[in-house]
Short mmCIF file of C-alpha atoms in Angstrom, two decimals:
data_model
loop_
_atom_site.label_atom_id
_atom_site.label_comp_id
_atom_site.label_asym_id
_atom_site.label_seq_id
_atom_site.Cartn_x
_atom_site.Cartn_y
_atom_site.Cartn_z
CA UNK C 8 0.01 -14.82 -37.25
CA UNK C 9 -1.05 -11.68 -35.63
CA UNK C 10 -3.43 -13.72 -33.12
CA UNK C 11 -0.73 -16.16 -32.10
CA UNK C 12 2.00 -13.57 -31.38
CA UNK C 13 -0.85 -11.43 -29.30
CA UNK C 14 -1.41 -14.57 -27.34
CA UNK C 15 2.13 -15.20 -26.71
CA UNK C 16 3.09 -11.70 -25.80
CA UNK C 17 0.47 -11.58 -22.95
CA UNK C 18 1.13 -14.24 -21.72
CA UNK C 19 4.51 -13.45 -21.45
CA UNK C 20 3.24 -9.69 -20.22
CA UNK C 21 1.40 -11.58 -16.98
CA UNK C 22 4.08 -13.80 -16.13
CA UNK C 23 6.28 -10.49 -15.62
CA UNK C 24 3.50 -9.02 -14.18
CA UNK C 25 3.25 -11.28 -11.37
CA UNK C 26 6.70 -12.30 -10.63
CA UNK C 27 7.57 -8.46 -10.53
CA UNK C 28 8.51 -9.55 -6.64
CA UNK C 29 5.88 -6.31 -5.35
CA UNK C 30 5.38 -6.32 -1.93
CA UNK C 31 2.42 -3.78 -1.74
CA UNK C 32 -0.41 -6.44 -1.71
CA UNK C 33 0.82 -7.67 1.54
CA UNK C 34 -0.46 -4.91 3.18
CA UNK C 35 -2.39 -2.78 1.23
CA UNK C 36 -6.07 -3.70 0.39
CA UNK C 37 -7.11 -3.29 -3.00
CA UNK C 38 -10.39 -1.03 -4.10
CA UNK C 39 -12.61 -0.14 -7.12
CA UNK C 40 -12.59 3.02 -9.76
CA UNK C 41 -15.45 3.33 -11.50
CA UNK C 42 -13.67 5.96 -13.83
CA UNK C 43 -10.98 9.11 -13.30
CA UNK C 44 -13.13 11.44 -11.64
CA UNK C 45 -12.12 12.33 -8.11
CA UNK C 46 -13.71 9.48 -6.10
CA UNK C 47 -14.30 10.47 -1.76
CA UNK C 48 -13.88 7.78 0.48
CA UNK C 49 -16.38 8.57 3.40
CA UNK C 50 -15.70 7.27 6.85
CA UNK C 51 -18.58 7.66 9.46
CA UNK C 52 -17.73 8.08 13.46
CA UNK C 53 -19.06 6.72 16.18
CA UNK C 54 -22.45 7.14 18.04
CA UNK C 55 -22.78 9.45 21.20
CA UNK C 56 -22.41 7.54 24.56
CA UNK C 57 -25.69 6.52 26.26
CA UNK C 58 -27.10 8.07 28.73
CA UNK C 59 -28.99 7.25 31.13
CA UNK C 60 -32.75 8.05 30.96
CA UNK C 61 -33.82 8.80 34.53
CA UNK C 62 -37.45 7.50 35.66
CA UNK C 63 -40.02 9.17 33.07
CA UNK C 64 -37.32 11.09 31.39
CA UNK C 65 -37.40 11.68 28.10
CA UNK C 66 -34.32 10.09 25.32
CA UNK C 67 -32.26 12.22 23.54
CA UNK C 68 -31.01 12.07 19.67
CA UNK C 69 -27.03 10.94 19.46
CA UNK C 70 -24.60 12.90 17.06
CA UNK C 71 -22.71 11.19 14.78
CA UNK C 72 -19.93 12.64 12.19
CA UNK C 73 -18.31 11.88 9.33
CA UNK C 74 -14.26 12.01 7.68
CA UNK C 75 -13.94 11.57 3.76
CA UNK C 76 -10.55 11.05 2.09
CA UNK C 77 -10.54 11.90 -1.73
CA UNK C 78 -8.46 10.08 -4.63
CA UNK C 79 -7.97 9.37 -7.87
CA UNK C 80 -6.53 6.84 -10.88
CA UNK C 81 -4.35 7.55 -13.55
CA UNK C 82 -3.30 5.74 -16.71
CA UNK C 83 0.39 4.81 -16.58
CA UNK C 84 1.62 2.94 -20.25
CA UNK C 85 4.18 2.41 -22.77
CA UNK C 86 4.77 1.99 -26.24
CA UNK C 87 7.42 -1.38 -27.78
CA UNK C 88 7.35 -3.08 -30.66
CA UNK C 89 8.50 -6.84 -32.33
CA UNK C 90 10.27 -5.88 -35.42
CA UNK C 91 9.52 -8.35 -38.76
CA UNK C 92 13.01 -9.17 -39.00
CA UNK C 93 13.09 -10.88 -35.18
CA UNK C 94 9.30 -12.47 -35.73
CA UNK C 95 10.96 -13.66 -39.21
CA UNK C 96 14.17 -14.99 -37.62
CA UNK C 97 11.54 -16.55 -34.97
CA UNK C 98 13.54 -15.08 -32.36
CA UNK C 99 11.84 -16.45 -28.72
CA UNK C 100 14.01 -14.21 -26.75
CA UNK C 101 12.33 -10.84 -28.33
CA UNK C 102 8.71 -12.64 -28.74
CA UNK C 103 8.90 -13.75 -24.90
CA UNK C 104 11.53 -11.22 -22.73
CA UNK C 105 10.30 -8.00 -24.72
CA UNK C 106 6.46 -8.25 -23.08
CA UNK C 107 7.57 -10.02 -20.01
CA UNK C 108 9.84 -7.17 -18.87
CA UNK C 109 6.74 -4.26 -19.73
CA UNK C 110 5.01 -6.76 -17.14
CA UNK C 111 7.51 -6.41 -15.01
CA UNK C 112 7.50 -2.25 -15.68
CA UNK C 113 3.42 -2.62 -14.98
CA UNK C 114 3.86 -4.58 -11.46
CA UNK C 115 6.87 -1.62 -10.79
CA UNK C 116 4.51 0.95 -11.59
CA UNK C 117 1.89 -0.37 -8.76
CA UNK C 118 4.52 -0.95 -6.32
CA UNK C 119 5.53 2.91 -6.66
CA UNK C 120 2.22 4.22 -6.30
CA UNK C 121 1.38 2.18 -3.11
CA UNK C 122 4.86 3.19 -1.64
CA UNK C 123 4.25 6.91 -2.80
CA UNK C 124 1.58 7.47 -0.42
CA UNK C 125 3.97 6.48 2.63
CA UNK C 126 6.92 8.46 1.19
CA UNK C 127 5.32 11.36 -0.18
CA UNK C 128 3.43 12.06 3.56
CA UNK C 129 0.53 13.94 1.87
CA UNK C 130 -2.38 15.85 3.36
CA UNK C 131 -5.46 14.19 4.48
CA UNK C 132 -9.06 14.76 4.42
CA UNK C 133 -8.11 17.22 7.32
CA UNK C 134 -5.63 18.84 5.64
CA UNK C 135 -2.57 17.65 8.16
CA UNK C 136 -0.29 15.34 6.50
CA UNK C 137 -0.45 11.55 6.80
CA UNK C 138 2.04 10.94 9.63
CA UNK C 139 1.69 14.04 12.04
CA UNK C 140 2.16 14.81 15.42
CA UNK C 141 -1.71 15.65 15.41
CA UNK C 142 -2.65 12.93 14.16
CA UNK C 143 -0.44 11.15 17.13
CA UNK C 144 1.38 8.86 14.39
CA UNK C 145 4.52 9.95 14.04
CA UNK C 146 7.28 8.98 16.43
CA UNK C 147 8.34 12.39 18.77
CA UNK C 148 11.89 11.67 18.63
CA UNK C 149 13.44 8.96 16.12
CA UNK C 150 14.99 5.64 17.24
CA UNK C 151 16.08 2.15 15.87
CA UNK C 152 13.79 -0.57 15.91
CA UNK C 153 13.78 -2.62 19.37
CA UNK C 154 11.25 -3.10 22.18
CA UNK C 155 10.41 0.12 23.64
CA UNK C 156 10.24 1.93 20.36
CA UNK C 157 8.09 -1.11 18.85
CA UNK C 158 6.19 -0.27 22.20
CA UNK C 159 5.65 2.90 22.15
CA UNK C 160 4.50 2.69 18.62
CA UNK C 161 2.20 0.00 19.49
CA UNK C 162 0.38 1.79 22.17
CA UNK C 163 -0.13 4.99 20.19
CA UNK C 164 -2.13 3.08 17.78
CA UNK C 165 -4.01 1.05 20.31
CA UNK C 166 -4.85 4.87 21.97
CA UNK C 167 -6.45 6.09 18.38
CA UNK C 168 -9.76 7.95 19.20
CA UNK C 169 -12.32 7.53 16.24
CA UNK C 170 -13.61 10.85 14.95
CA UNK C 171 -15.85 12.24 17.85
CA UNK C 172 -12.82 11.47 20.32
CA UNK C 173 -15.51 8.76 22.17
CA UNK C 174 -13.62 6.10 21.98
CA UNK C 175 -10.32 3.91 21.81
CA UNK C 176 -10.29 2.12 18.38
CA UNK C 177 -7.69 -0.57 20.20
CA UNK C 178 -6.08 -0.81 16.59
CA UNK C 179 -3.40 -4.32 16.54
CA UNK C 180 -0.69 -3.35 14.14
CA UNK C 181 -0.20 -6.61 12.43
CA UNK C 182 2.50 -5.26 9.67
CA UNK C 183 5.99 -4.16 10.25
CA UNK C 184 7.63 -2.19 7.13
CA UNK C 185 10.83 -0.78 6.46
CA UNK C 186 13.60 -0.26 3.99
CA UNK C 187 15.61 -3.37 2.87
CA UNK C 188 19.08 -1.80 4.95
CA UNK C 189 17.16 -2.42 8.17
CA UNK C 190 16.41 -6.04 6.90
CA UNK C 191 19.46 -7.92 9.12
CA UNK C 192 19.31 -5.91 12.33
CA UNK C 193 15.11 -6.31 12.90
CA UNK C 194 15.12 -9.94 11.78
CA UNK C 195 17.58 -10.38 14.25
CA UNK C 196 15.66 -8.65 16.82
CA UNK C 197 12.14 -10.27 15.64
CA UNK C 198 13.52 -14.17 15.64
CA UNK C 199 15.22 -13.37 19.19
CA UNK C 200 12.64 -14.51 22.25
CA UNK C 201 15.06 -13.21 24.46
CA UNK C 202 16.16 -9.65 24.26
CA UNK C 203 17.90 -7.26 26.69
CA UNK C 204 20.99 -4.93 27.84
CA UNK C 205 24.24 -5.50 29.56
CA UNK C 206 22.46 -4.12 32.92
CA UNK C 207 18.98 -6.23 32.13
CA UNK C 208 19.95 -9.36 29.94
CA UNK C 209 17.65 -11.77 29.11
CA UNK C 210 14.62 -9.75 28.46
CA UNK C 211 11.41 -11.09 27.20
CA UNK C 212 11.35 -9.93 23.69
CA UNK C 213 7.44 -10.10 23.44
CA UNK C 214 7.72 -9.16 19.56
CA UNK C 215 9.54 -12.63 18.81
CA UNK C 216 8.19 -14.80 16.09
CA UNK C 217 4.82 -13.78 14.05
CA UNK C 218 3.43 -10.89 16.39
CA UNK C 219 4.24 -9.01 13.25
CA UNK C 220 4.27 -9.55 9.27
CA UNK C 221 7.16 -8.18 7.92
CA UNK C 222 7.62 -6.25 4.61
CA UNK C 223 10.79 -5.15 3.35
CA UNK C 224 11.35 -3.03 0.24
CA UNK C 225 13.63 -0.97 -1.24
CA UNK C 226 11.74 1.98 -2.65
CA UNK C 227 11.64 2.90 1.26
CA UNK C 228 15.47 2.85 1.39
CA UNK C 229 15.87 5.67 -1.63
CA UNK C 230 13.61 7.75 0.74
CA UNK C 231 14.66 6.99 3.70
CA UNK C 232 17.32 3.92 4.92
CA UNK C 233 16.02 4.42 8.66
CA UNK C 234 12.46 5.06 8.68
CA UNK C 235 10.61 2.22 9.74
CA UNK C 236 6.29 1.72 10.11
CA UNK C 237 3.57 -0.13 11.56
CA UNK C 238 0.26 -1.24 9.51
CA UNK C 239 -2.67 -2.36 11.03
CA UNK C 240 -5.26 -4.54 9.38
CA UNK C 241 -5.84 -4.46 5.53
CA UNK C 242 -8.57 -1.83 4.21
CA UNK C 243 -7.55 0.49 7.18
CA UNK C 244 -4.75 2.25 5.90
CA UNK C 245 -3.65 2.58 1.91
CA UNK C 246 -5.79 1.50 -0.47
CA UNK C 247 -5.04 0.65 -4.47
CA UNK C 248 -7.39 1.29 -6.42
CA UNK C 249 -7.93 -0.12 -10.41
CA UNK C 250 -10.14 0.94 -12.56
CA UNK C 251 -13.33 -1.44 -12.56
CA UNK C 252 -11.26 -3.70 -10.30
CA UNK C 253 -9.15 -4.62 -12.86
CA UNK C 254 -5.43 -5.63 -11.50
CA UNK C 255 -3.40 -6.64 -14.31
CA UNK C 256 -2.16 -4.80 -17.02
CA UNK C 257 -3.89 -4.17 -20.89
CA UNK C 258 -2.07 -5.43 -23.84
CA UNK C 259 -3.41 -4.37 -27.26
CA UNK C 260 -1.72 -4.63 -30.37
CA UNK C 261 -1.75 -3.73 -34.24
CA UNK C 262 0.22 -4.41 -37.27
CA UNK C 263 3.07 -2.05 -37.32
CA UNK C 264 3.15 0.73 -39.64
CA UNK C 265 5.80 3.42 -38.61
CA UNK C 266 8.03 -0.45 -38.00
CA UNK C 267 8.14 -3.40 -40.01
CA UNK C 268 6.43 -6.14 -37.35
CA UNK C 269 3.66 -5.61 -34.36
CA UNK C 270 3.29 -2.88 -32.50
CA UNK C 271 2.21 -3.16 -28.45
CA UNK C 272 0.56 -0.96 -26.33
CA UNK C 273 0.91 -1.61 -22.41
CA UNK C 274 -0.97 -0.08 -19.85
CA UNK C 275 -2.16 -0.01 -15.86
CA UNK C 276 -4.86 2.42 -14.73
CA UNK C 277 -4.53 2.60 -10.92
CA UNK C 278 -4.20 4.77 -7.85
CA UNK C 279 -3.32 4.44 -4.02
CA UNK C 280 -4.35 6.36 -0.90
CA UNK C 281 -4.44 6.55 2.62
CA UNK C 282 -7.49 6.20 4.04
CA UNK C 283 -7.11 6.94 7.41
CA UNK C 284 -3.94 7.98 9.41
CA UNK C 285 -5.20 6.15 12.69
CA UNK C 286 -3.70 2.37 11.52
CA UNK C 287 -0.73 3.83 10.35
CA UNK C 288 2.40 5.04 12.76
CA UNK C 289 5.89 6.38 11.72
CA UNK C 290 9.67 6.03 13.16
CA UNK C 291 11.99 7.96 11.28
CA UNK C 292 14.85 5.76 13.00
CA UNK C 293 16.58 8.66 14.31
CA UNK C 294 18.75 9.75 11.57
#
């Protein structure tokens, strides 16, 4: 029953493709590939300041510019099979477990390519890398999470000039993301309202409660157990993109020939990128 095991095995491929635990969609927005062609992400400034027009005096034209990030999809997949013998012996645990865990590999495989684009620290558009002391994103000297560092980070995102340097873009970080290691000591901090040293106790800890969401995950700790960052809003800083929006993994299948059983083909065609530094800021914690 060809049909009815195809069935079975994706629905068992979804269910491990959405309790794969990823983190990434809390704070990355999600885009469109038409195809695997290099796509450009274009990004237009902001209009010159008025002027004032004196009595009679004639308006000028306003410049305006332009930023483009580039990126691309790729096909990640994988091969498995159901052998006769374990369809024969009607053997759930292969018919079920089998697709469910190349779910689990597809919902892996998105998580890594979301969480590449912060680890690998690529160039941009302007051929700087993602967190740069140009692009006034990357801490100057590295220090554990706590107030003033949250601060500081804070207020160099709010200070982000758009692309003609006219004016503040005022950016609210609204995500807080770090490895797993950090998990204890910044929930600590974050669920504290009162916060402080031996010679100042009983600070204000302004950052208490839901100022931030916060996203652990451990792909960041294999990198990096210290480095910590703040997100701003959703469609400002990485983007994943599918191919024709699609977000869940293909399943296609065929009688087996080179086994005895079905054969399964799994595969994901997706791709992340930054695309824009000014939402994003980096701590490397020091270390």
């Amino acid at each position: 029953f060809p049909k009815i095991l195809a069935a079975s095995a994706n629905k068992s491929l979804l269910m491990g493709y959405e309790n794969s635990g990823e983190t990434w969609s809390t704070w990355c927005a999600t885009g469109i590939a038409n195809d695997f062609k290099v796509h450009s992400v274009v990004r237009p400034s902001e209009m010159s300041d008025l002027e004032e027009v004196a009595e009679m005096a004639e308006y000028t034209h306003g410049t305006r510019s332009e930023a483009q990030e580039q990126f691309q999809i790729a096909t990640y997949g994988k091969l498995f099979a159901i052998s006769r013998q374990a369809i024969i012996n009607d053997d759930l645990g292969a018919l079920t477990t089998i697709p469910q865990a190349h779910g689990e590999a597809a919902g892996r495989k998105v998580g890594d390519v979301a969480y590449g684009v912060l680890i690998a620290n690529e160039n941009m558009g302007d051929s700087t890398a993602l967190f740069h002391a140009d692009h006034d994103n990357l801490a100057g000297s590295g220090a554990a999470v706590g107030v003033a560092t949250l601060a500081a980070g804070i207020a160099a995102m709010r200070k982000q000039k758009d692309i003609l340097g006219l004016r503040s873009l005022n950016i609210r970080p609204q995500f807080f993301i770090a490895p797993v290691a950090l998990e204890g000591t910044c929930e600590q901090l974050f669920m504290s309202n009162l916060e402080g040293t031996q010679a100042k106790p009983g600070q204000a800890n302004p950052y208490a409660g839901n100022y931030f969401i916060r996203v652990y995950d451990p792909r960041l700790d294999d990198d990096d157990a210290n480095a910590w960052y703040l997100a701003g809003p959703k469609g400002k800083t990485v983007t994943v993109f599918f191919l024709n929006g699609n977000q869940v993994p293909y399943l296609e299948s065929r009688e087996g020939f080179n086994v005895d059983g079905i054969e399964y083909k799994v595969r994901i065609d997706c791709g992340a990128k930054a695309v824009d530094w000014r939402a994003l800021y980096m701590n490397d914690g020091g270390a």
